[in-house]
Amino acid sequence: MTTTDPQLVTAAETARLLGVTRQRALELAGSTDDFPAAEPTATGGRVWSRAAVQTWAATHPDPGPIFTGPDLPPDYGHPPQIWAVMNRAASEARQLNHPWIGDEHLMLGMLHPDCPGAARLVLESFGIRAEPFRQALIASMGDPWETTPTHRTLSPATQLVLERANLEAARIADAEVASEHVLLALISHGHFPPGWITRSGITADAIRQRVLDATEGVGLPEAPPLEPPPPSQAPWAHAPDLAPNPLGHDPHRRRPWGSRGFGVPLGRPPKQGGWAGQYFIDRDGYPVLTTDGQPVHFVVDEDTEPVLDEHGHPMLGPVEIPDGARLITGHDPT
């Protein structure tokens, strides 16, 4: 539960006042006759009077085992449930032929039916399901890689999310670090992917509240499945007509792209629309070109700021090749 009234405390705050875990605080509230009476909340949870809890604590010096933090491996490794989420995320990356494990793969791992913890129940209560999420990920990142990578790298940002899951468990006085703490770590630091979920009105505060409700015995509401955004909301919806690369791949479906510059005499690239002659290349190393052969980059205004479409995505447009310059491709060693 969360509350803005300083005179009331949630289960996590009650646990901190008593020096025990959140689960122990809920156990005391449900089984101890003289424990302060709880007040109901809008979501069906409970809060307590801060003064009453402090008074009860003063007369009950031994409420239970002292909470010193979540149970973590002695070698600073991840707890078992975090490994379970990570292993399922790695499996999702493998199925998509992605050589990295990112936040989106963590989400798919948490949505797996065998994922332990409360994360899947919370996400599904918002109507978030694995397959629509997977299709939205594919639509936003492009087609899976054609060649299966030999290994996968856990991105530093995602590694940080896994480590912050331990802090989220400590924050709400939980002894065991589980998938719901990974979910809390994602939303706490702006890593909640992808944008189509937040556009549907699901906020970080709502997800946090539902995690607390789910782990405090409050029934979660049922919600209809969310649909992925229509194609018109894709980042490349307003891109110019692009030509296939020499391998026959469609650049519209092969994001994310890298960036290269124009080769010019004496190695001095000209300024072009606020960028030093940059243009996009695809995953194969070929320039992303319009059907008339012009390279592609972001459209900018007179202040060299990106021009956004109606959905807030930077618009793509052709970039004229400056006189005396040539395209430097991924297959051009010079």
Coordinates of C-alpha atoms in Angstrom, one line a residue, residues 10-241:
T10 CA 1.6 1.0 5.2
A11 CA 2.6 -2.5 5.8
A12 CA 6.1 -1.8 4.7
E13 CA 6.3 1.3 6.9
T14 CA 4.9 -0.7 9.8
A15 CA 7.5 -3.3 9.3
R16 CA 10.3 -0.7 9.5
L17 CA 8.8 0.7 12.7
L18 CA 8.9 -2.7 14.2
G19 CA 12.2 -3.8 12.7
V20 CA 10.7 -6.9 11.0
T21 CA 9.8 -8.0 7.5
R22 CA 6.7 -6.9 5.8
Q23 CA 5.4 -10.4 5.9
R24 CA 5.9 -10.6 9.7
A25 CA 4.1 -7.2 10.1
L26 CA 1.1 -8.6 8.2
E27 CA 1.2 -11.8 10.3
L28 CA 1.2 -9.7 13.5
A29 CA -1.7 -7.6 12.3
G30 CA -3.7 -10.7 11.5
S31 CA -2.9 -12.9 14.5
T32 CA -2.2 -10.6 17.4
D33 CA -5.3 -9.6 19.4
D34 CA -4.0 -6.3 20.7
F35 CA -2.4 -5.2 17.5
P36 CA -3.8 -1.8 16.3
A37 CA -6.9 -2.0 14.1
A38 CA -6.3 -1.3 10.4
E39 CA -8.1 1.1 8.2
P40 CA -9.2 0.0 4.7
T41 CA -7.8 1.7 1.6
A42 CA -9.4 2.3 -1.8
T43 CA -7.8 -0.8 -3.3
G44 CA -8.8 -3.1 -0.5
G45 CA -5.5 -3.0 1.4
R46 CA -4.8 -1.8 4.9
V47 CA -3.0 1.1 6.7
W48 CA -2.5 1.7 10.4
S49 CA -2.2 4.6 12.7
R50 CA 1.5 5.5 13.1
A51 CA 1.0 6.5 16.7
A52 CA -0.8 3.3 17.5
V53 CA 1.9 1.2 15.9
Q54 CA 4.6 3.1 17.8
T55 CA 2.7 2.6 21.1
W56 CA 2.3 -1.1 20.4
A57 CA 6.0 -1.4 19.6
A58 CA 7.0 0.2 22.9
T59 CA 5.0 -2.4 24.8
H60 CA 6.1 -5.4 22.7
P61 CA 9.9 -5.2 22.5
D62 CA 10.2 -8.6 20.7
P63 CA 7.9 -8.6 17.7
G64 CA 9.9 -11.2 15.8
P65 CA 13.2 -11.7 14.0
I66 CA 15.0 -8.5 13.2
F67 CA 15.0 -7.7 9.5
T68 CA 18.5 -6.9 8.4
G69 CA 17.9 -7.0 4.7
P70 CA 17.0 -9.4 1.9
D71 CA 18.5 -12.8 1.8
L72 CA 21.4 -12.6 -0.7
P73 CA 24.0 -15.1 -1.7
P74 CA 27.3 -14.7 0.2
D75 CA 29.3 -14.4 -3.0
Y76 CA 27.3 -11.3 -4.1
G77 CA 25.5 -13.2 -6.8
H78 CA 21.9 -13.0 -7.7
P79 CA 19.2 -14.7 -5.6
P80 CA 17.5 -17.8 -7.0
Q81 CA 14.4 -16.0 -8.3
I82 CA 16.4 -13.4 -10.1
W83 CA 18.4 -16.1 -11.8
A84 CA 15.0 -17.6 -12.8
V85 CA 13.9 -14.3 -14.4
M86 CA 17.3 -13.9 -16.1
N87 CA 17.3 -17.4 -17.5
R88 CA 13.9 -16.9 -19.0
A89 CA 15.0 -13.6 -20.4
A90 CA 18.0 -15.2 -22.0
S91 CA 15.7 -17.8 -23.5
E92 CA 13.5 -15.1 -25.0
A93 CA 16.5 -13.4 -26.5
R94 CA 17.7 -16.7 -28.0
Q95 CA 14.3 -17.2 -29.6
L96 CA 14.4 -13.8 -31.2
N97 CA 18.1 -14.2 -32.3
H98 CA 19.1 -11.2 -30.3
P99 CA 22.8 -11.1 -29.2
W100 CA 21.9 -9.0 -26.1
I101 CA 19.6 -9.4 -23.1
G102 CA 17.8 -6.2 -22.3
D103 CA 14.8 -4.8 -20.4
E104 CA 12.3 -6.1 -23.0
H105 CA 13.6 -9.6 -22.5
L106 CA 13.3 -9.3 -18.8
M107 CA 9.6 -8.3 -19.3
L108 CA 9.1 -11.4 -21.5
G109 CA 10.8 -13.5 -18.9
M110 CA 8.5 -12.2 -16.1
L111 CA 5.5 -12.9 -18.3
H112 CA 6.5 -16.5 -18.7
P113 CA 4.0 -18.9 -17.1
D114 CA 6.8 -20.6 -15.1
C115 CA 8.3 -17.4 -13.8
P116 CA 8.2 -17.4 -9.9
G117 CA 7.0 -14.4 -7.9
A118 CA 4.1 -12.0 -8.4
A119 CA 5.4 -10.0 -11.5
R120 CA 3.4 -12.0 -14.0
L121 CA 0.1 -11.8 -12.1
V122 CA 0.6 -8.0 -11.7
L123 CA 1.3 -7.5 -15.4
E124 CA -1.5 -9.7 -16.5
S125 CA -3.9 -7.8 -14.2
F126 CA -3.2 -4.8 -16.4
G127 CA -4.0 -6.8 -19.5
I128 CA -0.3 -7.2 -20.5
R129 CA 0.3 -10.6 -22.1
A130 CA 3.4 -12.2 -23.4
E131 CA 2.5 -12.6 -27.0
P132 CA 1.2 -9.0 -27.7
F133 CA 4.2 -7.7 -25.9
R134 CA 6.6 -9.9 -28.0
Q135 CA 4.9 -8.7 -31.2
A136 CA 5.2 -5.1 -30.1
L137 CA 8.9 -5.7 -29.3
I138 CA 9.5 -7.2 -32.8
A139 CA 7.7 -4.3 -34.4
S140 CA 9.7 -1.7 -32.5
M141 CA 13.1 -3.4 -32.9
G142 CA 12.8 -5.0 -36.4
D143 CA 12.9 -8.6 -37.5
P144 CA 14.9 -11.1 -35.6
W145 CA 18.5 -11.6 -36.7
E146 CA 18.9 -14.1 -39.5
T147 CA 22.1 -15.5 -38.0
T148 CA 21.9 -17.1 -34.6
P149 CA 24.5 -15.4 -32.3
T150 CA 27.0 -17.5 -30.5
H151 CA 26.6 -15.7 -27.2
R152 CA 24.4 -13.1 -25.5
T153 CA 25.5 -10.1 -23.5
L154 CA 23.6 -8.7 -20.5
S155 CA 23.4 -5.0 -21.1
P156 CA 24.9 -2.8 -18.3
A157 CA 21.5 -1.0 -17.9
T158 CA 19.7 -4.3 -17.4
Q159 CA 22.4 -5.6 -15.1
L160 CA 21.8 -2.5 -13.0
V161 CA 18.1 -3.2 -12.9
L162 CA 18.7 -6.7 -11.5
E163 CA 21.0 -5.3 -8.9
R164 CA 18.4 -2.6 -7.9
A165 CA 15.9 -5.4 -7.4
N166 CA 17.7 -6.1 -4.1
L167 CA 17.2 -2.5 -3.1
E168 CA 13.5 -2.6 -4.0
A169 CA 13.2 -5.7 -1.7
A170 CA 14.9 -3.8 1.1
R171 CA 12.7 -0.7 0.5
I172 CA 9.5 -2.6 1.2
A173 CA 11.1 -4.9 3.9
D174 CA 10.9 -8.2 2.0
A175 CA 13.3 -11.0 3.0
E176 CA 13.2 -12.7 -0.4
V177 CA 14.1 -11.0 -3.7
A178 CA 11.6 -12.1 -6.4
S179 CA 10.4 -11.2 -9.8
E180 CA 8.1 -8.4 -8.5
H181 CA 11.2 -6.6 -7.3
V182 CA 12.7 -6.8 -10.8
L183 CA 9.5 -5.2 -12.0
L184 CA 9.7 -2.4 -9.4
A185 CA 13.3 -1.8 -10.4
L186 CA 12.3 -1.4 -14.0
I187 CA 9.6 1.1 -13.4
S188 CA 11.5 3.0 -10.7
H189 CA 14.3 4.1 -13.0
G190 CA 12.5 4.7 -16.3
H191 CA 13.3 1.4 -17.9
F192 CA 9.8 0.2 -18.4
P193 CA 9.5 -1.0 -22.0
P194 CA 8.1 -0.3 -24.5
G195 CA 6.2 3.0 -25.0
W196 CA 3.0 1.4 -26.1
I197 CA 2.3 0.2 -22.5
T198 CA 2.6 3.7 -20.9
R199 CA 0.5 5.1 -23.8
S200 CA -2.3 2.8 -22.6
G201 CA -2.5 4.7 -19.3
I202 CA -0.5 2.3 -17.1
T203 CA 1.7 4.3 -14.8
A204 CA 4.6 3.4 -12.6
D205 CA 2.7 4.3 -9.5
A206 CA -0.2 2.1 -10.5
I207 CA 2.1 -0.9 -11.0
R208 CA 3.9 -0.3 -7.7
Q209 CA 0.5 -0.2 -5.9
R210 CA -0.6 -3.4 -7.5
V211 CA 2.6 -5.2 -6.6
L212 CA 2.1 -4.3 -3.0
D213 CA -1.6 -5.3 -3.2
A214 CA -0.7 -8.7 -4.8
T215 CA 1.9 -9.5 -2.1
E216 CA -0.3 -8.4 0.8
G217 CA -3.3 -10.6 -0.1
V218 CA -5.4 -8.1 -1.9
G219 CA -7.3 -9.5 -4.9
L220 CA -6.2 -8.0 -8.3
P221 CA -8.8 -6.8 -10.7
E222 CA -9.4 -8.5 -14.0
A223 CA -8.5 -6.5 -17.1
P224 CA -9.0 -7.2 -20.9
P225 CA -5.9 -7.9 -22.9
L226 CA -4.1 -4.8 -24.2
E227 CA -3.6 -4.6 -28.0
P228 CA -0.3 -3.5 -29.5
P229 CA -0.2 -0.1 -31.0
P230 CA -1.4 0.2 -34.6
P231 CA 1.3 0.3 -37.3
S232 CA 0.8 4.1 -37.7
Q233 CA 2.3 4.6 -34.3
A234 CA 5.5 2.8 -35.2
P235 CA 8.7 5.1 -35.1
W236 CA 9.2 4.7 -38.8
A237 CA 5.5 5.3 -39.8
H238 CA 6.3 8.7 -41.4
A239 CA 9.7 7.7 -42.9
P240 CA 10.3 8.2 -46.6
D241 CA 10.0 5.3 -49.1

